[in-house]
XYZ file of C-alpha atoms in Angstrom:
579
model
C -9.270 3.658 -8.665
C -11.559 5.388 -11.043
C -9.340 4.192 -13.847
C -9.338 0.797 -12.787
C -11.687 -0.435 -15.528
C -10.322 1.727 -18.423
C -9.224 0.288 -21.187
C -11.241 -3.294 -20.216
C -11.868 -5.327 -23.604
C -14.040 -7.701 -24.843
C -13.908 -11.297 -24.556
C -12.539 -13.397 -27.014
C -13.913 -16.436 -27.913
C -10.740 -18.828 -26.850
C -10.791 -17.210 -23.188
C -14.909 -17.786 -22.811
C -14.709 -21.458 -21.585
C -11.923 -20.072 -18.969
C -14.239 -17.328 -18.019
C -16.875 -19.953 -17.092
C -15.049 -21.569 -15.100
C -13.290 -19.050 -12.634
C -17.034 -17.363 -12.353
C -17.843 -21.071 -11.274
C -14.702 -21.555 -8.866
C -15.831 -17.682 -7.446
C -19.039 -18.119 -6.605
C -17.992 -21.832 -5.640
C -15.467 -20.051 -2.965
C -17.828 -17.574 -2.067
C -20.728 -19.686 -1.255
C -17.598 -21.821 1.112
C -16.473 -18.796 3.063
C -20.570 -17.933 4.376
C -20.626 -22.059 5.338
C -19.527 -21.775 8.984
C -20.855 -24.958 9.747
C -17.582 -26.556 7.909
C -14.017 -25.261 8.282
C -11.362 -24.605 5.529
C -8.688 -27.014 5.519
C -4.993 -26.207 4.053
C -4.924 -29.119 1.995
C -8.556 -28.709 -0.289
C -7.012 -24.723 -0.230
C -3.604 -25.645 -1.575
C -4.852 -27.715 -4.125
C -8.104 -25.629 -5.041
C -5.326 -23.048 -5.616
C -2.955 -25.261 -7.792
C -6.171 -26.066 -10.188
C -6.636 -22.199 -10.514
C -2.583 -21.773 -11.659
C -3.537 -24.433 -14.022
C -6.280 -22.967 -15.721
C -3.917 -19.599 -15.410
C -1.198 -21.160 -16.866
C -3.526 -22.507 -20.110
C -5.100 -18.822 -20.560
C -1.538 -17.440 -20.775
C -0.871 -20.059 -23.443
C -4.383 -19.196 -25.693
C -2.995 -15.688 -25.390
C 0.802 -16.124 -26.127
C -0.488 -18.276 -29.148
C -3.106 -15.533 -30.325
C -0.596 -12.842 -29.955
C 2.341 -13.977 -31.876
C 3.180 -10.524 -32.678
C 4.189 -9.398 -29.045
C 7.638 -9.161 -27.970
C 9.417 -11.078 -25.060
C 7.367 -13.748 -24.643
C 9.176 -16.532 -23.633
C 8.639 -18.638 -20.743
C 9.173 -16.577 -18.192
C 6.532 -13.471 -19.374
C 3.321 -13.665 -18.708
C -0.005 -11.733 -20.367
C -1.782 -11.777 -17.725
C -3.303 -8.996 -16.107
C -1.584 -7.344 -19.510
C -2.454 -3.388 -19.906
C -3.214 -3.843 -23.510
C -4.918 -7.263 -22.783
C -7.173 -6.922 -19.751
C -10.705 -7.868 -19.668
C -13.350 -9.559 -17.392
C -11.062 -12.916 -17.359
C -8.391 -10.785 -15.484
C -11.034 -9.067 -13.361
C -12.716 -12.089 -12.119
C -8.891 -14.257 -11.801
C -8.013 -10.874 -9.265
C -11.169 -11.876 -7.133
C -10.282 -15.819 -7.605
C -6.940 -14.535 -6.059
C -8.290 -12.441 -3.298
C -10.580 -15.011 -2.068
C -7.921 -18.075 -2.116
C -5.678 -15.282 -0.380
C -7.845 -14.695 2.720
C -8.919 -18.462 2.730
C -4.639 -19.129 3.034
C -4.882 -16.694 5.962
C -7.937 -19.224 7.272
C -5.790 -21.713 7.424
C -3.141 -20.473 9.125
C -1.270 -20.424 6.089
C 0.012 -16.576 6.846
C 3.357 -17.143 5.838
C 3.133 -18.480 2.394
C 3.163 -17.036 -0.389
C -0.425 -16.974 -2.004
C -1.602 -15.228 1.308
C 0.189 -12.187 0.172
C -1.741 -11.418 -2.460
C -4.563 -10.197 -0.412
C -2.323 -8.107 1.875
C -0.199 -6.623 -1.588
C -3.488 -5.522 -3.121
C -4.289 -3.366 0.127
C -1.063 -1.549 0.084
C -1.373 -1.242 -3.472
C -4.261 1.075 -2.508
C -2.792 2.894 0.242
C 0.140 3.681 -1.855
C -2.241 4.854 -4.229
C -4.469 6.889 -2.285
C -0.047 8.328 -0.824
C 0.762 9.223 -4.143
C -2.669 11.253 -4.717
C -2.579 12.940 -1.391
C 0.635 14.072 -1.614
C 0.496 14.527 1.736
C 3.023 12.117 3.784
C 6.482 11.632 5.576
C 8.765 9.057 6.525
C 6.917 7.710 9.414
C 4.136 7.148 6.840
C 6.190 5.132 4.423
C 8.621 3.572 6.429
C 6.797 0.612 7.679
C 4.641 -0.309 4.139
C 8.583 -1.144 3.045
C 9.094 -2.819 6.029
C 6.121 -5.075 4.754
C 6.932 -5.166 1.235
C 10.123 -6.470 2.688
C 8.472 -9.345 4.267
C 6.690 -10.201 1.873
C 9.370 -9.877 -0.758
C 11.260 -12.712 1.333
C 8.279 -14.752 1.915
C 7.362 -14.792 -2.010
C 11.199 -15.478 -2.913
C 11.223 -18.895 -0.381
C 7.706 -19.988 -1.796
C 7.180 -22.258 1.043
C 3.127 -23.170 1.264
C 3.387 -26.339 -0.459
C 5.255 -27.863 2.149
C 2.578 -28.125 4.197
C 2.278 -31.688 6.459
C -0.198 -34.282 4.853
C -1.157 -37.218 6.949
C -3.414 -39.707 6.441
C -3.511 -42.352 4.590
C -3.108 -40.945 1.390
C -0.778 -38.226 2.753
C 2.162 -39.705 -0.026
C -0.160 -39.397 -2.956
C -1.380 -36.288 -2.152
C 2.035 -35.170 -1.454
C 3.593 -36.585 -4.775
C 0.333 -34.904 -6.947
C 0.989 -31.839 -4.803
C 4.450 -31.363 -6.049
C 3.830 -32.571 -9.525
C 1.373 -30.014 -9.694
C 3.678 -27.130 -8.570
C 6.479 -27.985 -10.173
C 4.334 -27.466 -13.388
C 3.008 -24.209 -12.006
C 5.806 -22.716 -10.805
C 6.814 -20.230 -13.214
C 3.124 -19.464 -13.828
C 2.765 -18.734 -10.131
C 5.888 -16.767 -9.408
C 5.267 -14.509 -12.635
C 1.871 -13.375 -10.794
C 2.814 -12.954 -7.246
C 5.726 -11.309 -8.578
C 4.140 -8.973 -11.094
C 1.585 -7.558 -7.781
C 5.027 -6.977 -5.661
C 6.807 -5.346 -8.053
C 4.083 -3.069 -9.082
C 3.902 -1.918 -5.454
C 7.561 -1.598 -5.005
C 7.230 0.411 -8.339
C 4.326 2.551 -6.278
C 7.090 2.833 -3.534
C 9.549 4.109 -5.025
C 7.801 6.707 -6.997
C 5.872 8.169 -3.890
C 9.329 8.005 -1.830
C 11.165 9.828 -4.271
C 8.597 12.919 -4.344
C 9.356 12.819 -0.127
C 10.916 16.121 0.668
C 12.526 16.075 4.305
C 11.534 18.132 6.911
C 13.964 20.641 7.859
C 14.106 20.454 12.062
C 13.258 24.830 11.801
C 10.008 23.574 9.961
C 8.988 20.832 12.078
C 6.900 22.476 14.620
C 4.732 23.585 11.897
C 4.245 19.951 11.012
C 3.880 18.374 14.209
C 1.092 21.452 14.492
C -0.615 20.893 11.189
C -1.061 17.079 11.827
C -2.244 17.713 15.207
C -5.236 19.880 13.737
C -5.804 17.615 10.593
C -6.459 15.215 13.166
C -8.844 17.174 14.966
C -10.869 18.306 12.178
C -11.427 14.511 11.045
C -12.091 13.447 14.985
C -15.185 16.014 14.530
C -16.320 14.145 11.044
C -16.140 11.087 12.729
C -18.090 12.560 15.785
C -20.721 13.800 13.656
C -21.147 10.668 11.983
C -21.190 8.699 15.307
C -23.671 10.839 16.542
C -25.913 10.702 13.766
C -25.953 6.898 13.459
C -26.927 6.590 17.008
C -29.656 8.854 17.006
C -30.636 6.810 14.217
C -30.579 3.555 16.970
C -33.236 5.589 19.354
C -34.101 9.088 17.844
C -35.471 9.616 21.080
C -32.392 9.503 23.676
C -30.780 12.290 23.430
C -28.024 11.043 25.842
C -26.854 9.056 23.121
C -25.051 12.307 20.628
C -21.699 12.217 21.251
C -21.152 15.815 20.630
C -23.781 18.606 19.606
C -23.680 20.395 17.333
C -22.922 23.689 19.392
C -19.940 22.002 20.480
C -18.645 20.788 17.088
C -18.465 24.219 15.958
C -16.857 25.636 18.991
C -14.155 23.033 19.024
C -14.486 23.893 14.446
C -13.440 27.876 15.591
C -10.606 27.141 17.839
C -9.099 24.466 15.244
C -10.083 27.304 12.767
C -8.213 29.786 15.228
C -4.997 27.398 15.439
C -5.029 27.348 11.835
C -4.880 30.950 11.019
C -2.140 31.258 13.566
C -0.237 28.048 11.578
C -0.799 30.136 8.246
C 0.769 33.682 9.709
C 3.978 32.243 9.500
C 4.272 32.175 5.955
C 5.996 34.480 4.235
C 3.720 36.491 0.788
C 5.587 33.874 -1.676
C 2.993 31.432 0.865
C 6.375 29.680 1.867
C 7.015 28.559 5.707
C 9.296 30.569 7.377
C 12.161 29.162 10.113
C 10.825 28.957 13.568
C 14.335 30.119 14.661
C 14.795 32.858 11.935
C 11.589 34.719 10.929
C 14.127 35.796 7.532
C 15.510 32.346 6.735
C 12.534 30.367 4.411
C 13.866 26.717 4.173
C 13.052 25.439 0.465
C 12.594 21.767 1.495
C 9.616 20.882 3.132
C 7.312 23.499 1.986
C 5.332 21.412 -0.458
C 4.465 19.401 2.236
C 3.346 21.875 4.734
C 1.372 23.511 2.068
C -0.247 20.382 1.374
C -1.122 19.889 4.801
C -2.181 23.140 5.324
C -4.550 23.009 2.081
C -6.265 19.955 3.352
C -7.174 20.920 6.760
C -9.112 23.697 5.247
C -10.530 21.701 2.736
C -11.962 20.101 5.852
C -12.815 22.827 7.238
C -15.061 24.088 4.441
C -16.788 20.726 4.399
C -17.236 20.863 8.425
C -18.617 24.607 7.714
C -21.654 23.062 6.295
C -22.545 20.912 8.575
C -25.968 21.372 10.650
C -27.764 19.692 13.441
C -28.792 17.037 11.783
C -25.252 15.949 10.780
C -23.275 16.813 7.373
C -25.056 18.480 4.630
C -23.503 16.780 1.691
C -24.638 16.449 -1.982
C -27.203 14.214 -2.705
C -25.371 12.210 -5.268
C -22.858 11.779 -2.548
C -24.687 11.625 0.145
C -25.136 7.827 -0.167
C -21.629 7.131 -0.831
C -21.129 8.634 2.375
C -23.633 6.335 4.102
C -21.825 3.445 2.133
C -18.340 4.423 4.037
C -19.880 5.265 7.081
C -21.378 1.447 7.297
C -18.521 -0.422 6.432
C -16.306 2.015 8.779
C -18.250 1.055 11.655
C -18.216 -2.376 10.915
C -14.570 -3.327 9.892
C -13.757 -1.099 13.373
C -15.716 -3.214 14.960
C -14.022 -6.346 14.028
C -10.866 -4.445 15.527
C -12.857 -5.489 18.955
C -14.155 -9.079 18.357
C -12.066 -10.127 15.226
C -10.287 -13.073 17.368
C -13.926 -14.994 18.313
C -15.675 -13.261 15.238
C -13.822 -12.664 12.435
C -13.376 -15.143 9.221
C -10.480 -13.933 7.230
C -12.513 -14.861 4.004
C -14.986 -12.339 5.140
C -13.392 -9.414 4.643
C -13.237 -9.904 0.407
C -16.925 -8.382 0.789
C -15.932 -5.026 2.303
C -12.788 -5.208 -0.030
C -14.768 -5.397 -3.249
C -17.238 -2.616 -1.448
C -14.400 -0.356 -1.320
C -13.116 -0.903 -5.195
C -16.450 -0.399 -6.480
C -16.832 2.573 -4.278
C -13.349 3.901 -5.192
C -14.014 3.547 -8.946
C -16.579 5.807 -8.759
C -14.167 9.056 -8.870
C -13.004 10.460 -11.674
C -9.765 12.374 -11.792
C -9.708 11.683 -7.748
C -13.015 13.298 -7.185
C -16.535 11.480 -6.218
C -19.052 12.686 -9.522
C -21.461 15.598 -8.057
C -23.687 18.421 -8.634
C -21.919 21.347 -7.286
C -19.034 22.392 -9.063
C -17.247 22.975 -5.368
C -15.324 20.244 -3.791
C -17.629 20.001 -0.326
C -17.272 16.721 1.323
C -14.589 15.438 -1.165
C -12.196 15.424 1.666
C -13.888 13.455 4.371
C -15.102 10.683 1.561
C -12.227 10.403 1.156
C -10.420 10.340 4.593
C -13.561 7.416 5.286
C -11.843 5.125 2.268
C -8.448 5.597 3.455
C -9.605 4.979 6.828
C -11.532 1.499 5.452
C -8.368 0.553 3.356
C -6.303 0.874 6.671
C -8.337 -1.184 9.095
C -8.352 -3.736 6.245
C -4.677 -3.404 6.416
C -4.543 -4.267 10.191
C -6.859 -6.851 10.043
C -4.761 -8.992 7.875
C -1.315 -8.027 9.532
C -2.773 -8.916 12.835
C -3.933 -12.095 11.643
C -2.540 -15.241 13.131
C -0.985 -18.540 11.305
C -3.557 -20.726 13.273
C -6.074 -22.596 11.530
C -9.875 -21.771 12.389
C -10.861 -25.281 13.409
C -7.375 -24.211 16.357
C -8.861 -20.631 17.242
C -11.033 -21.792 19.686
C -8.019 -23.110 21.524
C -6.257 -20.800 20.882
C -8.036 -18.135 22.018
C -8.792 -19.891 25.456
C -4.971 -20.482 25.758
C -4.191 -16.692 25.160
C -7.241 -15.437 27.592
C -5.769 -17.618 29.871
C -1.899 -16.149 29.540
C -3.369 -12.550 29.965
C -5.005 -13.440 33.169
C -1.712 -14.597 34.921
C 0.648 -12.260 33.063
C -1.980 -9.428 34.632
C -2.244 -11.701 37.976
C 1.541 -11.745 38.349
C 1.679 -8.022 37.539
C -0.835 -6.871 40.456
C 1.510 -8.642 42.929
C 0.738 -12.938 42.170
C -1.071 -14.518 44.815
C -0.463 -15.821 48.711
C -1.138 -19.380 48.229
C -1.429 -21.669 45.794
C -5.090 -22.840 45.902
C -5.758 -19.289 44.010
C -4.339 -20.577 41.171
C -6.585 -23.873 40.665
C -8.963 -22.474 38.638
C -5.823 -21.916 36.270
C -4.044 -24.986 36.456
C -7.294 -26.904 35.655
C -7.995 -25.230 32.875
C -5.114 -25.467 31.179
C -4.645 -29.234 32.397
C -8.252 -29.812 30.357
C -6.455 -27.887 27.333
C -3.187 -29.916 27.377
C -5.894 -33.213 27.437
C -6.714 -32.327 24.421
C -3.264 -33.182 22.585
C -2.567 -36.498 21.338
C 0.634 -37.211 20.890
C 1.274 -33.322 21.441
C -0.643 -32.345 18.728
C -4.370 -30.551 18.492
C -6.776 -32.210 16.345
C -9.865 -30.941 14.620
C -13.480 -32.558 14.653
C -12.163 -33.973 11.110
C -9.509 -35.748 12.721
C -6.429 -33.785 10.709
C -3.906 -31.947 12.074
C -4.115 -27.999 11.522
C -1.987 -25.100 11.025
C -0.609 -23.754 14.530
C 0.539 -26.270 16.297
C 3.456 -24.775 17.491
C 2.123 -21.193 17.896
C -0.419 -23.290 20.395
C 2.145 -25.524 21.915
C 4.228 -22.161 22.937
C 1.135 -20.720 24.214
C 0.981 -23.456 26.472
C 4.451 -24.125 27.590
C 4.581 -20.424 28.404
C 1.685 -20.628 30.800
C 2.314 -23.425 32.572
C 6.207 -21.630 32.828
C 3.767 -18.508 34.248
C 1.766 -20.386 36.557
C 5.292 -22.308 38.086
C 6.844 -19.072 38.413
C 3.842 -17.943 40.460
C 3.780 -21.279 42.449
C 7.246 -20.386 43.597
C 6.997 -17.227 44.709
C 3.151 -18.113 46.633
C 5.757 -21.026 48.303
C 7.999 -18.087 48.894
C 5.555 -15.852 50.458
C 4.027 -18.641 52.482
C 7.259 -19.371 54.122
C 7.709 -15.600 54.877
C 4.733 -15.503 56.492
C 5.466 -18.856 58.764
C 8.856 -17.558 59.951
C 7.135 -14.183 61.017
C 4.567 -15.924 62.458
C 7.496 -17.681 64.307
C 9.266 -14.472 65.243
C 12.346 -15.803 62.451
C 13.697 -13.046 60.391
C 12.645 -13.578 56.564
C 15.370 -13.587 54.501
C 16.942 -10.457 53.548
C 16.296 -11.105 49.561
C 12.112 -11.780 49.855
C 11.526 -8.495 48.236
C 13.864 -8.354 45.698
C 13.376 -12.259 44.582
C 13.144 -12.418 40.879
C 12.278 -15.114 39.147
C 13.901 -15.558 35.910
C 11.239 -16.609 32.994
C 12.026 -20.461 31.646
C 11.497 -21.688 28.101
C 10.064 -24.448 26.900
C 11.646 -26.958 24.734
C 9.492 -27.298 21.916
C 9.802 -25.691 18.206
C 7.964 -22.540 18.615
C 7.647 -20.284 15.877
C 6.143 -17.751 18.134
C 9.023 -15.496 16.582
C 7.172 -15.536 13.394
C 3.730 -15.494 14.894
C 3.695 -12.294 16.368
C 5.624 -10.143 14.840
C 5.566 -6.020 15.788
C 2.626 -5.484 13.515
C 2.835 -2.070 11.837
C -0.604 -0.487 10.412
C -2.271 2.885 10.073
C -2.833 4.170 13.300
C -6.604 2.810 13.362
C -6.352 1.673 17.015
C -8.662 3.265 19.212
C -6.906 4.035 22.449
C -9.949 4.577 24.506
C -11.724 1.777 23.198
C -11.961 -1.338 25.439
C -10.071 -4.277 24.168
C -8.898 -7.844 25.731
C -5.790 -6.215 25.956
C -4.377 -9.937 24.869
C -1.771 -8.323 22.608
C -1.320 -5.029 23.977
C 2.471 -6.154 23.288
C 2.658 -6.518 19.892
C 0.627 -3.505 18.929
C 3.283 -0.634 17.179
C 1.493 2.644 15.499
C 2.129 3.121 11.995
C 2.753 6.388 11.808
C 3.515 8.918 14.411
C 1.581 11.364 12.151
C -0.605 9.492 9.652
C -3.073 11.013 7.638
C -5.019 8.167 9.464
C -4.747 9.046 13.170
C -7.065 8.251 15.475
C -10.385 10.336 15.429
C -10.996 9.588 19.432
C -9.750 12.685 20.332
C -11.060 14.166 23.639
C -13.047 16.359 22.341
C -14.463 17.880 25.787
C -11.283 19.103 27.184
């Protein structure tokens, strides 16, 4: 936020040898996230990240001692990350953070507590960017709690030390390990706890400005959201549009939408709108839908807010010509800015499982915080004294900040040097799940090509466990062991019922009656024996609605996927626009 920096001090001289070395340890961790040539493993994380709590622990000691005068410090405060306090040292220990966060998430690490961090500071800014809309429901807040829940649990069991550690020095390791968090422990729980309470604290103070929706009112809502998400599907069509004609200025084919057909589809939104807005009575309040002289009290800030904001869009859509939005030219490039990393992080959405390094998304998160410290008093710095474009800028942020949001909650607890694997195993499940689907097969020779492939995967274990190049033992082994029992459980099911089939088709062929239950035969799914956490694994994964319906995906998870909101402020912008 634009007041993120405010009140930032200078450096004292105690803290400057700290400084130095968590610049070192971020460019250090930077420079290790672009190496793909070398995976991440969860012991050099774990105890990278127990050297940082150390040097934390010594900075909140220099500052307890130089601050004598400050009350309630005993062992369990902390000044760090302190209001009055902050400086660059608490800047650059926030990146040290997000950076060992996303390289937890590497690792499979996803349950543990430091891999949190990453995810808290995201909803910190959605709940930010909630409170400052003012424009929100229940579906909307519902499932951030849900994950504030989670996470709340996972930070009060503390559980990523206990990690396994062979080798041959897996005791000493183990032994320094625990010496090492035992020491940090308070340090550690002070910090993570300090970034969750902060965002309950957001929570609770956007919830409690939540007026409910009175059932009378909520066709005007359900209306209001429906053309707040058409006017931001025609932003996002005039951006696409623009960028591609910016790919080959010369094929036409490739605009998504002219620009006589953006402002058609601008006037009937426009149209809708106007109709919305005659309900109101002259105080501007919503009227019943049932009783044109009963004018419910709760809800109407809401629907006013909703209202304002569509034609705040609307005025910034007005100005748009043929060669895409006019915006202000101090803007303008902010625009661009969001526009690029939009169309990026959505693309990750497509290829994140064979492309996407969890540690690679701290560069589009510090993007987005320098970008979003830009506005003062909620409002990108401009020429005109109007408000033109103010609204889509910042529907692109939220939109950036959600995808972010998705990306981590969709991420899985399998190490990199495993996602190879594991990625084969679950291409390999969605084939049969969709083979058995369709109808399974007649015989059993069309399931070969299945049966050898995941034969040459099980090879792989020794000792039913997967190995990296290293010669360690990753994160995931039971999320990849599941995978695997439950396709060979698939591909037996299917085996039985070709066998089944087969027979039919002998006794027919034999002028026997089948048996009377052929159609009807179910086959009831087995499970496997093994500890599989797959319960944990894949949770229902709630997010902004970011998913693009009528994009095509691998369709791998198409189970686990649950829309945040029924009417976010973040809908999809896919909207048929043609019809």
């Amino acid at each position: 936020m634009s007041s993120a920096n405010q009140g930032e001090q200078g450096i004292p001289k105690e803290e400057e040898d700290i400084l130095s070395y968590f610049l070192e340890l971020r460019n250090y961790l930077s420079r290790l996230k672009q190496n793909r040539n070398q995976f991440l493993t969860s012991k050099d994380v774990v105890m990278t990240y127990q050297e940082v709590l150390t040097k934390v622990r010594e900075l909140d000691k220099i500052r307890k001692t130089t601050h004598e005068s400050s009350p309630n410090l005993g062992p369990e405060t902390t000044l760090i990350h302190s209001v009055d306090l902050h400086n660059r040292v608490d800047s650059v220990i926030d990146d040290v953070f997000q950076l060992l966060s996303l390289c937890f998430l590497t690792v499979g690490l996803k349950n543990s507590a430091p891999a949190t961090y990453a995810s808290l500071s995201t909803v910190q800014s959605l709940l930010d960017h909630l409170n400052e809309s003012n424009v929100y429901t229940h579906n909307d807040l519902k499932p951030i709690k849900e994950r504030l829940d989670e996470i709340s649990e996972i930070v009060e069991k503390n559980s990523y030390w206990n990690i396994p550690t062979d080798g041959g020095d897996g005791n000493a390791f183990a032994d320094d390990l625990e010496d090492k968090r035992k020491e940090n422990n308070i340090e550690e729980n002070l910090l993570l706890r300090a970034k969750l309470e902060y965002c309950l604290k957001g929570y609770n103070q956007i919830e409690a400005k939540l007026e409910a929706i009175p059932e009378d009112l909520q066709p005007f809502m359900e209306r209001l959201f429906q053309i707040r998400r058409g006017l931001l599907s025609l932003a996002a069509s005039a951006k696409s549009r623009v960028e591609q004609e910016e790919q080959d200025e010369n094929d036409d084919e490739l605009c998504i939408l002219s620009h006589e057909k953006i402002n058609e589809r601008l006037k009937a939104l426009e149209t809708e709108l106007a109709d919305v807005r005659s309900h109101r009575n002259e105080s501007g309040k919503f009227v019943s839908v049932n009783d044109p002289n009963d004018v419910p009290e709760k809800g109407q800030f809401v629907l006013n807010g909703l209202l304002d904001d569509c034609h705040d869009l609307i005025r910034d859509l007005s100005h748009q010509t043929s060669a895409g939005l006019d915006l202000d030219p101090h803007i303008q490039p902010i625009y661009d800015d969001l526009v690029s990393i939009k169309t990026i992080l959505e693309n990750l959405l497509v290829t994140r499982r064979w492309t996407l390094r969890e540690t690679d998304l701290f560069t589009y998160q510090k993007k987005l915080a320098e970008l979003d410290s830009l506005r003062v008093n909620g409002k990108f710095p401009s020429e005109s004294s109007d408000s033109k474009g103010q609204a889509i800028l910042l529907y692109l942020l939220r939109r950036c900040y959600a995808i972010i949001y998705k990306l981590l909650e969709s991420s899985e607890p399998v190490s990199e040097s495993l996602e190879r694997i594991h990625n084969q195993l679950s291409t390999v499940r969605h084939c049969l799940l969709e083979l058995k689907r369709m109808g399974g097969v007649d015989n059993e020779r069309e399931l070969y090509p299945y049966q050898m492939k995941l034969a040459s995967l099980d090879n792989m274990r020794v000792d039913g466990k997967f190995y990296d190049p290293d010669g360690n033992i990753p994160e995931g082994q039971g999320t990849l062991n599941a995978l695997l029992a439950e396709c060979f459980d698939i591909l037996h099911e299917m085996k039985i019922e070709a066998e089944v089939r087969e027979e039919a088709a002998q006794s027919n062929e034999a002028g026997e009656k089948p048996p009377n239950n052929i159609n009807n035969q179910t086959i009831q799914m087995t499970k496997d024996g093994t500890n599989r956490d797959v319960a944990e694994v894949r949770p229902n994964i709630r997010y902004l609605d970011v998913y693009n319906p009528n994009r095509e995906d691998d369709g791998i998870y198409d189970d686990v996927y649950t829309h945040y909101s029924d009417h976010s402020y973040e809908e999809d912008e896919t909207t048929n626009l043609d019809d």
